[in-house]
Amino acid sequence: IVRDGRDVAVSLMHHFWRMAKDRGGIFDLSTEELRKRDAYLADPEGFLAGGGSIFTEERLRQMAVRWSRRVSKASLDGSRLFGRHYYQLRYEDLLQNPEKHLAEIFGLLGADTDEATVARCVEQNRFEKLAKRSKGHEDAGSFFRKGVAGDWKGVFTQKDREVYEDVASVALLDMGYTLD
């Protein structure tokens, strides 16, 4: 499953914030990253409306490089190593039509593809059930933060877009994403 790298970056930054060393976690954040975290968490809407970026440029470039390398390598190696047994799926497509894609994956694995089995799996793994709240309602402290695709569009600044695309535009396009 491939997810838009820009959404991955937003999600990962929130994960870093939740699991920062100053909160008993494992991630070492710079003073600037901690300042950004605290300002965002105090007033997410105000922070973003004021043009603030949740990223340092260095961190965003690092995330873009890693995403680009990993998805490109996985796609190339998966196809080469597994041929027709390789199934690549965009996360966004899975969200739009989970029944269709799960049935295809189950079929590839030789598992039950009947409608009831697929529907039960979809129901048991809905965001609302796992997060115990509606999609789109952010809980920055939760692993299940927001449950939507395309969140990066409301989070990335123009500079963030330029930085990310400078590094990962080829991989984004290769994976079927647009540069908007």
Coordinates of N, CA, C and O in Angstrom, one line a residue:
I1 N 0.9 -1.2 0.0 CA 0.0 0.0 0.0 C 0.9 1.2 0.0 O 1.8 1.3 0.8
V2 N 0.6 2.1 -0.9 CA 1.4 3.4 -1.1 C 0.5 4.5 -0.6 O -0.7 4.5 -1.1
R3 N 1.0 5.4 0.2 CA 0.2 6.6 0.6 C 0.9 7.8 0.1 O 2.2 7.8 0.0
D4 N 0.2 8.8 -0.3 CA 0.8 10.1 -0.7 C 1.8 10.5 0.3 O 1.5 10.6 1.5
G5 N 3.0 10.7 -0.2 CA 4.1 11.0 0.7 C 4.0 12.3 1.5 O 4.5 12.5 2.6
R6 N 3.2 13.2 0.9 CA 2.9 14.5 1.7 C 2.0 14.2 2.9 O 2.3 14.8 3.9
D7 N 1.1 13.3 2.7 CA 0.2 12.9 3.9 C 1.1 12.1 4.9 O 0.9 12.2 6.1
V8 N 2.0 11.3 4.3 CA 2.9 10.5 5.2 C 3.7 11.5 6.0 O 3.9 11.3 7.3
A9 N 4.2 12.6 5.4 CA 5.0 13.5 6.2 C 4.2 14.2 7.3 O 4.7 14.3 8.4
V10 N 3.0 14.6 7.0 CA 2.2 15.2 8.0 C 1.9 14.2 9.2 O 2.1 14.5 10.4
S11 N 1.6 13.0 8.8 CA 1.3 12.0 9.8 C 2.6 11.7 10.7 O 2.5 11.6 11.9
L12 N 3.7 11.6 10.0 CA 4.9 11.3 10.6 C 5.4 12.4 11.6 O 5.8 12.1 12.7
M13 N 5.1 13.6 11.2 CA 5.5 14.7 12.1 C 4.7 14.7 13.4 O 5.2 14.9 14.5
H14 N 3.4 14.4 13.2 CA 2.6 14.3 14.4 C 3.0 13.1 15.3 O 3.0 13.2 16.5
H15 N 3.5 12.0 14.6 CA 4.0 10.9 15.4 C 5.2 11.2 16.1 O 5.4 10.9 17.3
F16 N 6.1 12.0 15.5 CA 7.4 12.4 16.1 C 7.0 13.3 17.3 O 7.6 13.2 18.4
W17 N 6.0 14.2 17.2 CA 5.6 15.1 18.3 C 5.1 14.2 19.5 O 5.4 14.5 20.6
R18 N 4.2 13.2 19.2 CA 3.7 12.4 20.2 C 4.7 11.6 21.0 O 4.6 11.4 22.2
M19 N 5.7 11.2 20.2 CA 6.7 10.3 20.8 C 8.1 11.0 21.0 O 9.1 10.3 20.9
A20 N 8.1 12.3 21.2 CA 9.3 13.0 21.4 C 9.9 12.7 22.8 O 9.2 12.3 23.7
K21 N 11.2 12.8 22.9 CA 11.9 12.5 24.1 C 11.4 13.3 25.3 O 11.4 12.8 26.4
D22 N 11.0 14.5 25.1 CA 10.6 15.3 26.2 C 9.2 14.9 26.7 O 8.8 15.3 27.8
R23 N 8.6 13.9 26.0 CA 7.4 13.3 26.5 C 7.5 11.8 26.8 O 6.6 11.1 26.8
G24 N 8.8 11.4 27.0 CA 9.1 10.1 27.4 C 9.2 9.1 26.2 O 9.3 7.9 26.3
G25 N 9.3 9.7 25.0 CA 9.4 8.9 23.8 C 10.8 8.7 23.3 O 11.7 8.9 24.1
I26 N 10.9 8.4 22.0 CA 12.2 8.1 21.5 C 12.8 9.1 20.5 O 13.9 9.0 20.1
F27 N 12.0 10.0 20.0 CA 12.4 10.9 19.0 C 13.0 12.2 19.5 O 12.5 12.9 20.4
D28 N 14.2 12.5 19.1 CA 15.0 13.7 19.4 C 14.6 14.8 18.5 O 14.9 14.8 17.3
L29 N 13.9 15.8 19.0 CA 13.4 16.9 18.2 C 14.3 18.1 18.5 O 14.7 18.3 19.6
S30 N 14.5 19.0 17.5 CA 15.2 20.2 17.7 C 14.4 21.2 18.5 O 13.1 21.0 18.6
T31 N 15.0 22.2 19.0 CA 14.3 23.3 19.7 C 13.2 23.9 18.8 O 12.1 24.1 19.3
E32 N 13.5 24.1 17.5 CA 12.6 24.7 16.6 C 11.4 23.7 16.4 O 10.2 24.2 16.4
E33 N 11.6 22.4 16.3 CA 10.5 21.5 16.2 C 9.6 21.4 17.4 O 8.4 21.3 17.3
L34 N 10.2 21.5 18.6 CA 9.4 21.5 19.8 C 8.6 22.8 19.9 O 7.4 22.8 20.3
R35 N 9.2 23.9 19.5 CA 8.4 25.2 19.4 C 7.3 25.1 18.5 O 6.1 25.5 18.8
K36 N 7.5 24.5 17.3 CA 6.4 24.4 16.3 C 5.3 23.5 16.9 O 4.1 23.7 16.7
R37 N 5.7 22.4 17.5 CA 4.8 21.4 18.1 C 3.9 22.1 19.1 O 2.6 22.0 19.1
D38 N 4.5 22.8 20.0 CA 3.8 23.4 21.1 C 2.8 24.5 20.6 O 1.7 24.6 21.0
A39 N 3.3 25.3 19.6 CA 2.4 26.3 19.0 C 1.3 25.7 18.3 O 0.1 26.2 18.4
Y40 N 1.5 24.7 17.5 CA 0.4 24.0 16.8 C -0.6 23.4 17.8 O -1.8 23.6 17.6
L41 N -0.1 22.7 18.7 CA -1.0 22.0 19.7 C -1.9 23.0 20.5 O -3.0 22.7 20.9
A42 N -1.3 24.2 20.7 CA -2.0 25.2 21.5 C -3.2 25.8 20.7 O -4.3 26.1 21.2
D43 N -3.0 25.9 19.3 CA -4.0 26.4 18.5 C -3.8 26.0 17.0 O -3.2 26.7 16.2
P44 N -4.2 24.7 16.7 CA -3.9 24.2 15.3 C -4.4 25.1 14.2 O -3.7 25.4 13.3
E45 N -5.6 25.6 14.3 CA -6.2 26.4 13.2 C -5.5 27.7 13.1 O -5.2 28.2 12.0
G46 N -5.2 28.3 14.2 CA -4.5 29.6 14.2 C -3.1 29.5 13.7 O -2.6 30.3 12.9
F47 N -2.4 28.4 14.1 CA -1.1 28.2 13.6 C -1.0 28.1 12.1 O -0.2 28.7 11.4
L48 N -1.9 27.2 11.6 CA -2.0 27.0 10.1 C -2.4 28.3 9.4 O -1.9 28.6 8.3
A49 N -3.5 28.9 9.9 CA -4.0 30.2 9.3 C -2.9 31.3 9.3 O -2.9 32.1 8.3
G50 N -2.0 31.3 10.2 CA -1.0 32.3 10.3 C 0.2 31.9 9.4 O 1.2 32.7 9.4
G51 N 0.1 30.9 8.6 CA 1.1 30.5 7.7 C 2.3 29.7 8.3 O 3.3 29.5 7.6
G52 N 2.1 29.2 9.5 CA 3.1 28.4 10.1 C 3.3 27.0 9.5 O 2.3 26.4 9.0
S53 N 4.5 26.5 9.4 CA 4.8 25.2 8.9 C 5.1 24.3 10.1 O 5.7 24.7 11.0
I54 N 4.5 23.1 10.0 CA 4.8 22.1 11.1 C 6.2 21.5 11.0 O 6.6 20.8 11.9
F55 N 6.9 21.8 9.8 CA 8.2 21.2 9.5 C 9.3 22.2 9.6 O 9.1 23.3 9.3
T56 N 10.5 21.7 9.9 CA 11.7 22.4 9.5 C 12.0 21.9 8.1 O 11.6 20.8 7.7
E57 N 12.7 22.8 7.4 CA 13.0 22.4 6.0 C 13.8 21.1 6.0 O 13.6 20.2 5.1
E58 N 14.8 21.0 6.8 CA 15.6 19.8 6.9 C 14.8 18.5 7.1 O 15.0 17.5 6.5
R59 N 13.9 18.6 8.1 CA 13.1 17.4 8.4 C 12.2 17.0 7.2 O 12.1 15.9 6.9
L60 N 11.6 18.0 6.6 CA 10.7 17.7 5.4 C 11.5 17.1 4.3 O 11.1 16.2 3.6
R61 N 12.7 17.7 4.0 CA 13.5 17.1 2.9 C 13.9 15.7 3.3 O 13.8 14.8 2.4
Q62 N 14.2 15.4 4.5 CA 14.6 14.0 4.9 C 13.4 13.1 4.7 O 13.6 12.0 4.2
M63 N 12.2 13.5 5.1 CA 11.0 12.7 4.9 C 10.7 12.4 3.4 O 10.4 11.3 3.1
A64 N 10.9 13.5 2.6 CA 10.6 13.3 1.2 C 11.6 12.4 0.5 O 11.3 11.5 -0.3
V65 N 12.9 12.5 0.9 CA 13.9 11.6 0.4 C 13.6 10.1 0.8 O 13.6 9.2 -0.1
R66 N 13.3 9.9 2.0 CA 13.0 8.5 2.5 C 11.8 7.9 1.8 O 11.7 6.8 1.4
W67 N 10.7 8.7 1.7 CA 9.5 8.2 1.1 C 9.7 7.9 -0.4 O 9.4 6.8 -0.9
S68 N 10.4 8.8 -1.1 CA 10.6 8.6 -2.5 C 11.5 7.4 -2.7 O 11.1 6.6 -3.6
R69 N 12.5 7.2 -2.0 CA 13.4 6.0 -2.2 C 12.6 4.7 -1.8 O 12.7 3.7 -2.6
R70 N 11.9 4.7 -0.7 CA 11.2 3.5 -0.3 C 10.1 3.1 -1.2 O 10.0 1.9 -1.6
V71 N 9.2 4.0 -1.7 CA 8.1 3.6 -2.5 C 8.6 3.2 -3.9 O 8.1 2.3 -4.5
S72 N 9.6 3.9 -4.4 CA 10.2 3.6 -5.7 C 10.8 2.2 -5.7 O 10.6 1.4 -6.6
K73 N 11.6 1.9 -4.7 CA 12.3 0.6 -4.6 C 11.2 -0.5 -4.4 O 11.3 -1.5 -5.0
A74 N 10.3 -0.3 -3.5 CA 9.2 -1.3 -3.3 C 8.5 -1.6 -4.5 O 8.2 -2.8 -4.8
S75 N 8.1 -0.6 -5.3 CA 7.3 -0.8 -6.5 C 8.2 -1.6 -7.5 O 7.7 -2.5 -8.1
L76 N 9.4 -1.1 -7.7 CA 10.3 -1.8 -8.7 C 10.6 -3.2 -8.2 O 10.4 -4.2 -9.0
D77 N 11.0 -3.4 -7.0 CA 11.3 -4.7 -6.5 C 10.1 -5.7 -6.4 O 10.2 -6.8 -6.8
G78 N 9.0 -5.1 -6.0 CA 7.8 -5.9 -5.9 C 7.4 -6.5 -7.2 O 7.1 -7.7 -7.4
S79 N 7.3 -5.7 -8.2 CA 7.0 -6.1 -9.6 C 8.0 -7.1 -10.1 O 7.6 -8.1 -10.7
R80 N 9.3 -6.8 -9.9 CA 10.3 -7.7 -10.4 C 10.3 -9.0 -9.7 O 10.5 -10.1 -10.4
L81 N 10.2 -9.0 -8.4 CA 10.3 -10.3 -7.7 C 9.0 -11.1 -7.7 O 9.1 -12.4 -7.6
F82 N 7.9 -10.5 -7.7 CA 6.6 -11.2 -7.6 C 5.7 -11.3 -8.8 O 4.7 -12.0 -8.8
G83 N 6.1 -10.5 -9.8 CA 5.3 -10.5 -11.1 C 3.9 -10.3 -10.8 O 3.4 -9.4 -10.2
R84 N 3.1 -11.3 -11.4 CA 1.6 -11.1 -11.3 C 1.1 -11.3 -9.9 O -0.1 -11.0 -9.6
H85 N 1.9 -11.8 -9.0 CA 1.5 -12.0 -7.6 C 1.8 -10.7 -6.7 O 1.6 -10.7 -5.5
Y86 N 2.2 -9.7 -7.4 CA 2.5 -8.4 -6.7 C 1.2 -7.5 -6.9 O 0.7 -7.3 -8.0
Y87 N 0.8 -6.9 -5.8 CA -0.4 -6.1 -5.9 C 0.0 -4.7 -5.2 O 0.2 -4.7 -4.0
Q88 N 0.0 -3.7 -6.0 CA 0.2 -2.4 -5.4 C -1.0 -1.5 -5.4 O -1.8 -1.5 -6.4
L89 N -1.3 -0.9 -4.3 CA -2.5 -0.2 -4.1 C -2.3 1.1 -3.4 O -1.5 1.2 -2.4
R90 N -2.9 2.2 -3.9 CA -2.8 3.5 -3.2 C -3.8 3.5 -2.1 O -4.9 3.1 -2.2
Y91 N -3.3 4.0 -1.0 CA -4.1 4.1 0.3 C -5.4 4.9 0.0 O -6.5 4.5 0.4
E92 N -5.3 5.9 -0.8 CA -6.4 6.8 -1.1 C -7.5 6.0 -1.9 O -8.7 6.2 -1.7
D93 N -7.1 5.1 -2.8 CA -8.0 4.2 -3.5 C -8.7 3.2 -2.6 O -9.9 2.9 -2.7
L94 N -7.9 2.7 -1.6 CA -8.5 1.8 -0.6 C -9.6 2.5 0.2 O -10.6 1.9 0.5
L95 N -9.3 3.8 0.6 CA -10.3 4.5 1.3 C -11.6 4.7 0.5 O -12.7 4.7 1.1
Q96 N -11.4 5.0 -0.7 CA -12.6 5.3 -1.6 C -13.4 4.0 -1.9 O -14.7 4.1 -2.0
N97 N -12.8 2.9 -2.0 CA -13.5 1.7 -2.4 C -12.9 0.5 -1.6 O -12.3 -0.4 -2.3
P98 N -13.1 0.4 -0.3 CA -12.4 -0.7 0.4 C -12.9 -2.1 0.1 O -12.1 -3.0 0.0
E99 N -14.2 -2.2 -0.2 CA -14.7 -3.6 -0.5 C -14.0 -4.1 -1.8 O -13.6 -5.3 -1.8
K100 N -14.0 -3.3 -2.8 CA -13.4 -3.8 -4.1 C -11.9 -4.2 -3.9 O -11.5 -5.3 -4.3
H101 N -11.2 -3.3 -3.3 CA -9.7 -3.6 -3.1 C -9.5 -4.8 -2.2 O -8.5 -5.6 -2.4
L102 N -10.2 -4.8 -1.1 CA -10.0 -6.0 -0.2 C -10.3 -7.3 -0.8 O -9.6 -8.3 -0.6
A103 N -11.4 -7.3 -1.6 CA -11.8 -8.5 -2.3 C -10.6 -9.0 -3.3 O -10.3 -10.1 -3.4
E104 N -10.0 -8.0 -4.0 CA -8.9 -8.3 -4.9 C -7.7 -8.8 -4.1 O -7.1 -9.8 -4.5
I105 N -7.4 -8.2 -3.0 CA -6.3 -8.7 -2.2 C -6.6 -10.0 -1.6 O -5.7 -10.9 -1.7
F106 N -7.7 -10.2 -1.1 CA -8.1 -11.6 -0.5 C -8.0 -12.6 -1.6 O -7.5 -13.7 -1.4
G107 N -8.5 -12.3 -2.8 CA -8.4 -13.3 -3.9 C -6.9 -13.6 -4.3 O -6.6 -14.8 -4.5
L108 N -6.1 -12.6 -4.3 CA -4.6 -12.8 -4.5 C -4.0 -13.7 -3.5 O -3.2 -14.6 -3.8
L109 N -4.5 -13.6 -2.3 CA -4.0 -14.4 -1.1 C -4.7 -15.8 -1.0 O -4.3 -16.6 -0.2
G110 N -5.7 -16.0 -1.8 CA -6.4 -17.3 -1.8 C -7.4 -17.3 -0.6 O -7.8 -18.4 -0.2
A111 N -7.8 -16.2 -0.1 CA -8.7 -16.1 1.1 C -10.1 -15.9 0.6 O -10.3 -15.7 -0.6
D112 N -11.0 -16.0 1.5 CA -12.5 -15.9 1.2 C -12.7 -14.5 0.6 O -12.3 -13.5 1.2
T113 N -13.4 -14.4 -0.5 CA -13.7 -13.1 -1.1 C -15.2 -12.9 -1.2 O -15.7 -11.9 -1.8
D114 N -16.0 -13.7 -0.4 CA -17.4 -13.5 -0.5 C -17.8 -12.1 0.2 O -17.1 -11.6 1.0
E115 N -18.9 -11.6 -0.3 CA -19.3 -10.2 0.1 C -19.4 -10.0 1.6 O -19.0 -9.0 2.2
A116 N -19.9 -11.0 2.3 CA -20.1 -10.9 3.8 C -18.8 -10.8 4.5 O -18.6 -10.0 5.4
T117 N -17.8 -11.6 4.1 CA -16.5 -11.6 4.7 C -15.8 -10.3 4.5 O -15.2 -9.7 5.4
V118 N -15.8 -9.8 3.3 CA -15.2 -8.6 2.9 C -15.8 -7.4 3.7 O -15.2 -6.6 4.3
A119 N -17.2 -7.4 3.7 CA -17.9 -6.3 4.5 C -17.6 -6.4 5.9 O -17.4 -5.3 6.6
R120 N -17.5 -7.6 6.5 CA -17.2 -7.7 8.0 C -15.7 -7.1 8.2 O -15.5 -6.4 9.2
C121 N -14.8 -7.4 7.4 CA -13.4 -6.9 7.5 C -13.4 -5.4 7.4 O -12.7 -4.7 8.2
V122 N -14.1 -4.8 6.5 CA -14.2 -3.4 6.3 C -14.8 -2.8 7.6 O -14.3 -1.8 8.1
E123 N -15.9 -3.3 8.0 CA -16.6 -2.8 9.2 C -15.7 -2.8 10.4 O -15.7 -1.8 11.2
Q124 N -15.0 -3.9 10.7 CA -14.2 -4.0 11.9 C -13.0 -3.1 11.9 O -12.4 -2.8 12.9
N125 N -12.7 -2.5 10.7 CA -11.5 -1.7 10.6 C -11.8 -0.3 10.2 O -10.9 0.5 9.8
R126 N -13.0 0.2 10.3 CA -13.4 1.5 10.0 C -12.7 2.5 11.0 O -12.5 2.2 12.1
F127 N -12.3 3.6 10.5 CA -11.6 4.7 11.3 C -12.5 5.0 12.5 O -12.0 5.0 13.7
E128 N -13.8 5.2 12.3 CA -14.7 5.5 13.4 C -14.7 4.5 14.5 O -14.8 4.8 15.7
K129 N -14.6 3.2 14.1 CA -14.6 2.2 15.1 C -13.3 2.1 15.9 O -13.2 2.0 17.1
L130 N -12.2 2.3 15.2 CA -10.9 2.2 15.8 C -10.6 3.5 16.6 O -10.0 3.4 17.7
A131 N -10.9 4.6 16.1 CA -10.6 5.9 16.8 C -11.7 6.3 17.7 O -11.4 7.2 18.6
K132 N -12.8 5.8 17.6 CA -14.0 6.2 18.4 C -14.4 7.6 18.2 O -14.8 8.3 19.2
R133 N -14.3 8.1 17.0 CA -14.7 9.4 16.6 C -14.8 9.5 15.1 O -14.4 8.6 14.4
S134 N -15.4 10.5 14.6 CA -15.7 10.6 13.1 C -14.4 11.0 12.4 O -13.5 11.7 12.9
K135 N -14.3 10.6 11.1 CA -13.2 11.0 10.3 C -13.1 12.5 10.2 O -14.2 13.1 10.2
G136 N -12.0 13.0 10.1 CA -11.8 14.5 10.0 C -11.7 15.2 11.3 O -11.3 16.4 11.3
H137 N -12.1 14.6 12.4 CA -12.0 15.3 13.7 C -10.6 14.9 14.3 O -10.4 13.7 14.7
E138 N -9.8 15.8 14.3 CA -8.4 15.6 14.7 C -8.2 15.4 16.2 O -8.8 16.1 17.0
D139 N -7.4 14.4 16.5 CA -6.9 14.2 17.9 C -5.4 14.0 17.7 O -4.9 12.9 17.4
A140 N -4.7 15.1 17.9 CA -3.2 15.1 17.6 C -2.5 14.2 18.6 O -1.4 13.8 18.2
G141 N -3.1 13.8 19.6 CA -2.4 12.9 20.6 C -2.7 11.4 20.3 O -2.1 10.5 20.9
S142 N -3.5 11.1 19.3 CA -3.9 9.7 19.0 C -3.1 9.2 17.8 O -2.8 9.9 16.8
F143 N -2.8 7.9 17.8 CA -2.2 7.2 16.6 C -3.2 7.3 15.5 O -2.7 7.5 14.3
F144 N -4.5 7.3 15.7 CA -5.5 7.5 14.7 C -5.9 9.0 14.7 O -6.9 9.4 15.2
R145 N -5.0 9.8 14.1 CA -5.1 11.3 14.3 C -6.3 11.9 13.6 O -7.0 12.7 14.2
K146 N -6.5 11.6 12.3 CA -7.6 12.3 11.6 C -8.4 11.4 10.6 O -9.5 11.6 10.4
G147 N -7.7 10.4 10.0 CA -8.5 9.4 9.2 C -8.9 9.9 7.9 O -9.9 9.4 7.3
V148 N -8.2 10.9 7.3 CA -8.5 11.4 6.0 C -7.3 11.4 5.0 O -6.2 11.5 5.5
A149 N -7.6 11.3 3.8 CA -6.6 11.5 2.7 C -6.6 12.9 2.3 O -7.6 13.6 2.3
G150 N -5.4 13.4 1.9 CA -5.3 14.8 1.3 C -5.2 15.9 2.4 O -5.2 17.0 2.1
D151 N -4.9 15.5 3.6 CA -4.8 16.4 4.7 C -3.6 17.4 4.5 O -3.7 18.5 4.9
W152 N -2.6 16.9 3.8 CA -1.5 17.8 3.5 C -1.8 19.1 2.9 O -1.2 20.1 3.1
K153 N -2.9 19.1 2.1 CA -3.3 20.3 1.3 C -3.6 21.4 2.3 O -3.4 22.6 1.9
G154 N -4.1 21.1 3.4 CA -4.5 22.2 4.4 C -3.4 22.4 5.4 O -3.5 23.3 6.2
V155 N -2.3 21.7 5.3 CA -1.2 21.8 6.3 C 0.1 22.3 5.6 O 0.7 23.2 6.2
F156 N 0.4 21.9 4.4 CA 1.6 22.3 3.8 C 1.5 23.8 3.4 O 0.5 24.3 2.9
T157 N 2.6 24.5 3.7 CA 2.7 25.9 3.2 C 3.2 25.8 1.8 O 3.6 24.8 1.3
Q158 N 3.2 26.9 1.1 CA 3.7 27.0 -0.3 C 5.2 26.5 -0.3 O 5.6 25.7 -1.2
K159 N 6.0 26.9 0.7 CA 7.4 26.5 0.7 C 7.5 25.0 1.0 O 8.3 24.3 0.4
D160 N 6.6 24.4 1.8 CA 6.6 23.0 2.1 C 6.4 22.3 0.7 O 7.0 21.3 0.4
R161 N 5.4 22.8 0.0 CA 5.1 22.1 -1.3 C 6.3 22.1 -2.2 O 6.6 21.1 -2.9
E162 N 7.0 23.3 -2.3 CA 8.1 23.4 -3.2 C 9.3 22.5 -2.7 O 9.9 21.8 -3.5
V163 N 9.5 22.4 -1.4 CA 10.6 21.6 -0.9 C 10.3 20.1 -1.2 O 11.1 19.4 -1.7
Y164 N 9.0 19.7 -0.9 CA 8.7 18.3 -1.1 C 8.7 17.9 -2.6 O 9.3 16.8 -2.9
E165 N 8.2 18.7 -3.4 CA 8.2 18.4 -4.8 C 9.6 18.4 -5.4 O 9.9 17.7 -6.3
D166 N 10.4 19.3 -4.9 CA 11.8 19.4 -5.4 C 12.5 18.0 -5.2 O 13.3 17.6 -6.0
V167 N 12.2 17.4 -4.1 CA 12.8 16.1 -3.8 C 12.1 14.9 -4.4 O 12.7 14.0 -4.9
A168 N 10.7 14.9 -4.3 CA 10.0 13.7 -4.6 C 9.0 13.8 -5.7 O 8.1 12.9 -5.8
S169 N 9.1 14.8 -6.6 CA 8.1 14.9 -7.6 C 8.0 13.7 -8.6 O 6.9 13.3 -8.9
V170 N 9.1 13.2 -8.9 CA 9.2 12.0 -9.8 C 8.4 10.8 -9.2 O 7.6 10.2 -9.8
A171 N 8.7 10.5 -7.9 CA 8.1 9.4 -7.3 C 6.6 9.7 -7.1 O 5.8 8.8 -7.3
L172 N 6.2 10.9 -6.7 CA 4.8 11.2 -6.6 C 4.0 10.9 -7.9 O 3.0 10.3 -7.9
L173 N 4.6 11.4 -9.0 CA 4.0 11.2 -10.3 C 4.0 9.7 -10.7 O 3.0 9.2 -11.2
D174 N 5.1 9.0 -10.4 CA 5.1 7.6 -10.7 C 4.1 6.8 -10.0 O 3.6 5.8 -10.4
M175 N 3.7 7.3 -8.8 CA 2.7 6.6 -8.0 C 1.3 7.0 -8.3 O 0.4 6.6 -7.6
G176 N 1.2 8.0 -9.2 CA -0.2 8.4 -9.6 C -0.7 9.6 -8.9 O -1.9 9.9 -9.0
Y177 N 0.2 10.3 -8.2 CA -0.3 11.5 -7.5 C 0.0 12.8 -8.4 O 0.9 12.7 -9.2
T178 N -0.8 13.8 -8.1 CA -0.6 15.1 -8.9 C 0.3 16.0 -8.1 O 0.4 15.9 -6.8
L179 N 0.9 16.9 -8.8 CA 1.6 18.0 -8.1 C 0.8 19.2 -8.0 O 0.8 20.1 -8.9
D180 N -0.1 19.3 -7.0 CA -1.0 20.5 -6.9 C -0.7 21.3 -5.8 O -0.4 21.3 -4.8

